[in-house]
Short mmCIF file of C-alpha atoms in Angstrom, two decimals:
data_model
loop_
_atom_site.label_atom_id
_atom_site.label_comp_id
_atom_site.label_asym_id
_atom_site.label_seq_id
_atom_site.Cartn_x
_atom_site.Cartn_y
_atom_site.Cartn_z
CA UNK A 983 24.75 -10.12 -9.86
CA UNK A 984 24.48 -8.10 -6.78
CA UNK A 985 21.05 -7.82 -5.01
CA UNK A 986 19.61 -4.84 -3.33
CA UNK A 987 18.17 -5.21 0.36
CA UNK A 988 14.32 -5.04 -1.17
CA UNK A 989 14.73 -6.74 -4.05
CA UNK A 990 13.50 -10.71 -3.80
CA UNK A 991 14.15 -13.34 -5.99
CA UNK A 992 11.42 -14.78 -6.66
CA UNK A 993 9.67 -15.53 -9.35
CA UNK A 994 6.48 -14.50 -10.68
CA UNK A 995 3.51 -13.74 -12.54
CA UNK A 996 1.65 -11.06 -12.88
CA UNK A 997 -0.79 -9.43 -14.77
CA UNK A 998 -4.56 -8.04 -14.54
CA UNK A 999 -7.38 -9.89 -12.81
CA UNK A 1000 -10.99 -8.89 -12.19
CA UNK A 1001 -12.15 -8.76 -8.38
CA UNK A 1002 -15.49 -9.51 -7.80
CA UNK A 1003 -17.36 -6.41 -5.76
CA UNK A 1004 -21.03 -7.70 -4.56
CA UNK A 1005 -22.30 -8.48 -8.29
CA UNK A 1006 -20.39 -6.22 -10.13
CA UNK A 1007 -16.42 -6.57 -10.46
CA UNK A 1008 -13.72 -3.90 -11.64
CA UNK A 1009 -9.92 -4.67 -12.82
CA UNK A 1010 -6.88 -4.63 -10.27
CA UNK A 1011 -3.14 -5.84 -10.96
CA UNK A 1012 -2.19 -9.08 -9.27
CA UNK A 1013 1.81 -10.30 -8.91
CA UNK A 1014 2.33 -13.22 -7.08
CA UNK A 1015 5.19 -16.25 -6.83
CA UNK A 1016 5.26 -18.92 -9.11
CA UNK A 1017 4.39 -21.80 -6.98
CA UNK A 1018 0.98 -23.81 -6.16
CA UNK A 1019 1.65 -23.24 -2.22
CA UNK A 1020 -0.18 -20.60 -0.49
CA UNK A 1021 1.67 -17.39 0.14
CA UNK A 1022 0.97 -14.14 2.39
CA UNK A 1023 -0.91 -11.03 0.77
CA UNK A 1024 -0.35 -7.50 0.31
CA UNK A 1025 -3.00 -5.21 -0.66
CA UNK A 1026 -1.94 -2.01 -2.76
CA UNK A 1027 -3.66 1.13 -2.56
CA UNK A 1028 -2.92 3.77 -5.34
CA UNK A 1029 -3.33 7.61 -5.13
CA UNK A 1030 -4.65 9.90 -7.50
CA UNK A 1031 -2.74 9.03 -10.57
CA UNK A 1032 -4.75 5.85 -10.93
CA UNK A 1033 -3.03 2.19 -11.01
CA UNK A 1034 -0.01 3.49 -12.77
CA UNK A 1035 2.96 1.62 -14.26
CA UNK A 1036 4.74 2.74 -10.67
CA UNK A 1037 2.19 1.48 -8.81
CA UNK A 1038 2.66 -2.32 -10.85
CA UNK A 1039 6.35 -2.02 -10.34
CA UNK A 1040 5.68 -1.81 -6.49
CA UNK A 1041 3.51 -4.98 -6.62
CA UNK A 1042 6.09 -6.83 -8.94
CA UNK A 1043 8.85 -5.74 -6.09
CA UNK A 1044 6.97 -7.05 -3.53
CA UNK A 1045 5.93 -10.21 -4.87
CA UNK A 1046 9.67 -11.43 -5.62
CA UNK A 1047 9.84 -11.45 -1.83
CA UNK A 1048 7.62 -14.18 -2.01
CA UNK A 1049 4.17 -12.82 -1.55
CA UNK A 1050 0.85 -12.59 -3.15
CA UNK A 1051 0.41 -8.73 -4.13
CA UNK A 1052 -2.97 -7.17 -5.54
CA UNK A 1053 -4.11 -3.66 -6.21
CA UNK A 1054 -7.41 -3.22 -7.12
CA UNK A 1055 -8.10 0.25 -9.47
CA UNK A 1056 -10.38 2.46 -7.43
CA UNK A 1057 -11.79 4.20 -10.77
CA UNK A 1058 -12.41 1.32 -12.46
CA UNK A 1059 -10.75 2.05 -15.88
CA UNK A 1060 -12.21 5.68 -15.70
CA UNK A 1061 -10.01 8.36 -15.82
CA UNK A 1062 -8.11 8.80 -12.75
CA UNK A 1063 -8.59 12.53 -11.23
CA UNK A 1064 -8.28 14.03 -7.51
CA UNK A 1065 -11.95 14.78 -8.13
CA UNK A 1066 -13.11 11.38 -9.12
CA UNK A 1067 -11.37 9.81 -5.75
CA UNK A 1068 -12.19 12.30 -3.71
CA UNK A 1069 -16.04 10.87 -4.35
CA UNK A 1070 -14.72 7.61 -3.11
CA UNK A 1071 -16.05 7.89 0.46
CA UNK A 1072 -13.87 6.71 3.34
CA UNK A 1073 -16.84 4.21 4.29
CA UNK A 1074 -16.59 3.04 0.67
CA UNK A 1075 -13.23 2.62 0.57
CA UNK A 1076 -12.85 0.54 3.41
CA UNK A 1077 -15.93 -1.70 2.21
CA UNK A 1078 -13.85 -2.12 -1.16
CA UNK A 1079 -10.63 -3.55 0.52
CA UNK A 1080 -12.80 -5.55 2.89
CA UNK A 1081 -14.02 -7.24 -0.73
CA UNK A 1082 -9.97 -6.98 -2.13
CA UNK A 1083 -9.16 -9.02 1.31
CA UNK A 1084 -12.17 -11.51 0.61
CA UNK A 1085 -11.31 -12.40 -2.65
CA UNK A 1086 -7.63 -13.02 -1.71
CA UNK A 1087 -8.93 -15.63 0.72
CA UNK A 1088 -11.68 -17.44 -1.34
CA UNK A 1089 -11.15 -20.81 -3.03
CA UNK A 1090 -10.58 -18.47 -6.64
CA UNK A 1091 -6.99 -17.81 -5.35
CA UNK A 1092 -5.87 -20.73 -3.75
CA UNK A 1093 -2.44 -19.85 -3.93
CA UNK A 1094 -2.87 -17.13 -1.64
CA UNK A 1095 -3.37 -17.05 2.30
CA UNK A 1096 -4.99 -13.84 3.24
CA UNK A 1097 -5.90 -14.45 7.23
CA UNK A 1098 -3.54 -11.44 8.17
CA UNK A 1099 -3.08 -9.78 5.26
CA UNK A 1100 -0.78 -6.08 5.06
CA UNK A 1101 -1.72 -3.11 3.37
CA UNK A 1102 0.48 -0.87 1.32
CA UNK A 1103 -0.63 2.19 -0.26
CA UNK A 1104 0.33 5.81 -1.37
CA UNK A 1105 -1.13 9.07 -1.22
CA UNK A 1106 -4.76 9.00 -0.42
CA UNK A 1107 -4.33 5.02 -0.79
CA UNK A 1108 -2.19 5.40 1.82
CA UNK A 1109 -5.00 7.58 4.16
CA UNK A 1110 -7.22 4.56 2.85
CA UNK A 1111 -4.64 1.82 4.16
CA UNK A 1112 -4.55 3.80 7.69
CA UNK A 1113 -8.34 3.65 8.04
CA UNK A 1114 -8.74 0.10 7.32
CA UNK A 1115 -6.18 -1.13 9.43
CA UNK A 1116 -7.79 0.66 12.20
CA UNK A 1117 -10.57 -1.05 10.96
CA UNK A 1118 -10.07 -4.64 10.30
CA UNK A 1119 -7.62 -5.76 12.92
CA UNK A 1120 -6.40 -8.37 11.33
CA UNK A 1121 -4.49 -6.49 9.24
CA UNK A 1122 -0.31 -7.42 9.95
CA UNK A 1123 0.93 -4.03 8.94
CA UNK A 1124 0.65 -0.96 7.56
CA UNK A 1125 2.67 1.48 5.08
CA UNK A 1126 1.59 4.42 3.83
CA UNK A 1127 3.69 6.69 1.60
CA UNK A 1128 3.07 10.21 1.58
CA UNK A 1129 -0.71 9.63 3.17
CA UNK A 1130 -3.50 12.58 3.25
CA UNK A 1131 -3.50 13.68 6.44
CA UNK A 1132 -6.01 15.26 9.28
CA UNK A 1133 -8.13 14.35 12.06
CA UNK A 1134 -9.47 10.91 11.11
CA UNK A 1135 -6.03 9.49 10.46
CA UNK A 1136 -4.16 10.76 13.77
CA UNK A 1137 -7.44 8.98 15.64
CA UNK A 1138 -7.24 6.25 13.02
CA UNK A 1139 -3.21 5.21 13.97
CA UNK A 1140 -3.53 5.78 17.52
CA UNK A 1141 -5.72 2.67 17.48
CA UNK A 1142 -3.95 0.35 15.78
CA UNK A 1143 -2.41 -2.22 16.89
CA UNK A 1144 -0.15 -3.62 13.81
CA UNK A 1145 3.43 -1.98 12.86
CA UNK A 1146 2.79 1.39 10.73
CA UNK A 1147 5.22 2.76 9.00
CA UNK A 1148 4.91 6.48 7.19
CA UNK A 1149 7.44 7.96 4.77
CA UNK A 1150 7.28 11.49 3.49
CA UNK A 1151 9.29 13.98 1.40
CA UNK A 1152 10.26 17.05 4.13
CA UNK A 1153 9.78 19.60 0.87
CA UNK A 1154 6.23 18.15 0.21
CA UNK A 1155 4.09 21.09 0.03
CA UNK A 1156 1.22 19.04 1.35
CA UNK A 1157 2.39 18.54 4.30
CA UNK A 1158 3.66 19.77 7.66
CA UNK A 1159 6.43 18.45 9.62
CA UNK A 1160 4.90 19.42 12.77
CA UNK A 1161 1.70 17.48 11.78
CA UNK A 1162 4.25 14.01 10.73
CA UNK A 1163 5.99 14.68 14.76
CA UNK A 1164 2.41 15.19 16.15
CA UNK A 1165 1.52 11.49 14.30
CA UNK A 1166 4.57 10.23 15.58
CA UNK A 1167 4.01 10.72 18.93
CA UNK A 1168 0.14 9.46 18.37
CA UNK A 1169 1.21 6.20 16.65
CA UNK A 1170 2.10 3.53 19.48
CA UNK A 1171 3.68 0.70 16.90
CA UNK A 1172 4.10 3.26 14.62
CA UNK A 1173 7.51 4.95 12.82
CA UNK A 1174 6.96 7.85 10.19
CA UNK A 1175 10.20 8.71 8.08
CA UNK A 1176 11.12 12.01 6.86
CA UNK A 1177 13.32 12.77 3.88
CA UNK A 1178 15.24 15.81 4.01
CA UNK A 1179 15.71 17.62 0.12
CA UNK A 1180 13.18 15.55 -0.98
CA UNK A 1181 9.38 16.48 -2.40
CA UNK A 1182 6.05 14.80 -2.94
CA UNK A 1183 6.16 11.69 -5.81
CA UNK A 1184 9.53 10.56 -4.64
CA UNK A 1185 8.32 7.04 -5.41
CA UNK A 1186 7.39 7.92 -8.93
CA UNK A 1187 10.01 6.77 -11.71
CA UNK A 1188 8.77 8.78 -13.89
CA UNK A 1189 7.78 11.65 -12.02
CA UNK A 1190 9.18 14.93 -11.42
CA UNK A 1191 9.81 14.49 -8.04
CA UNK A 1192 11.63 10.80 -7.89
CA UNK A 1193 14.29 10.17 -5.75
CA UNK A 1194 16.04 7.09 -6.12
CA UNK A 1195 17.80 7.40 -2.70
CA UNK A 1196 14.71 7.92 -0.71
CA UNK A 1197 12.67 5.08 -3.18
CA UNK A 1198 15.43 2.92 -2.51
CA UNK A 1199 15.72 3.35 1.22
CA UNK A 1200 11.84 3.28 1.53
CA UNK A 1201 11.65 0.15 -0.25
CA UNK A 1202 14.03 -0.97 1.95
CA UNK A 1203 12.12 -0.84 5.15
CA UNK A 1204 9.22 -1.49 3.91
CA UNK A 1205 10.40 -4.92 2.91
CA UNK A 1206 11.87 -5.63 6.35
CA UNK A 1207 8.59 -4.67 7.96
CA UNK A 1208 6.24 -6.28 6.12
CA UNK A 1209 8.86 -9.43 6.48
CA UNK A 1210 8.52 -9.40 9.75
CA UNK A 1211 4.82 -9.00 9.57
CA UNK A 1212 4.25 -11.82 7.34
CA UNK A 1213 6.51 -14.16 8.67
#
């Protein structure tokens, strides 16, 4: 059986786990190899559409390269909306994946090693993922699919020091191209990728706007970054 570039062999389990958040907790979806020895972690970041069965596909994809994935649910089993993340501030955010990042390293998951952990997200998880890696410097990389964009974020990448890689759909109505050449050129150890004929969701199987070339070629690099990065 042929394998794609992106797809590991590993194997793993996965499932949901609850993350502790001071002394409350709230679900996220954890995929990780089956083995006792410590692996690298990824942090997932969803968008609007909530932790979606996409968004656990991504984390099973990325834990058959061998790595310890989890993606906490920013709602918290509430209905995901654009409105209800949108009253997720950016200072919250970032003090939620700080708690994501210290639960990967505590003695509850031995199995994983989180001392330079990467972040992955999408859509305004993707904005999120930008922030904190601008943030926390210990962060190994960055990718961000289809990430909200303005102000913050093109000071945001200009300071970070880890790889950063961007991907958006040139027919996204969200965004400009000028504004993805303008990050570009502000992102030192950065590369931003855009796909001509191709729209926002392009990541989504079961979206409107999926496109398995551009899913498939994003998935692509964003396994041999965050190789690299976790190496």
């Amino acid at each position: 059986m042929a394998v794609m570039p992106h797809e590991g062999t590993h194997t793993i389990i996965f499932g949901t786990i609850a993350v502790p958040v001071g002394s409350a907790q709230f679900d996220g979806y954890l995929a990780r190899p089956d083995q006792s020895d410590p692996a690298r972690s990824v942090v997932v970041l969803h968008g609007a559409d909530g932790l979606t069965p996409d968004t656990k596909d991504l984390c099973r994809v990325l834990a058959r390269q061998g790595w310890v994935v989890l993606a906490p649910d920013w709602f918290r089993g509430a209905e995901p909306s654009v409105d209800a993340l949108a009253s997720i501030s950016d200072h919250r955010a970032i003090a939620l994946i700080d708690e994501v990042v210290e639960f990967l390293a505590s003695d509850d998951l031995p199995y994983a090693d989180a001392t330079r952990p990467a972040v992955v997200g999408v859509g305004a998880g993707g904005r999120f993922g930008l922030l904190y890696a601008d943030h926390n410097r210990s962060v190994s990389a960055v990718v961000a699919v289809e990430p909200m964009l303005g102000d913050d974020v093109a000071e945001a990448v200009s300071g970070i020091g880890a790889p950063v890689l961007g991907f958006f759909g040139a027919d996204d109505e969200a965004i400009e191209v000028e504004s993805v050449d303008a990050l570009q050129a502000g992102t030192p150890n950065g590369q931003w990728i855009v796909y001509e004929g191709v729209g926002a969701g392009f990541l989504d199987a079961g979206g409107d706007g999926y496109h398995a070339g551009a899913e498939r070629d994003a998935l692509a690099r964003t396994v041999r970054v965050l190789a690299a990065a976790l190496a």
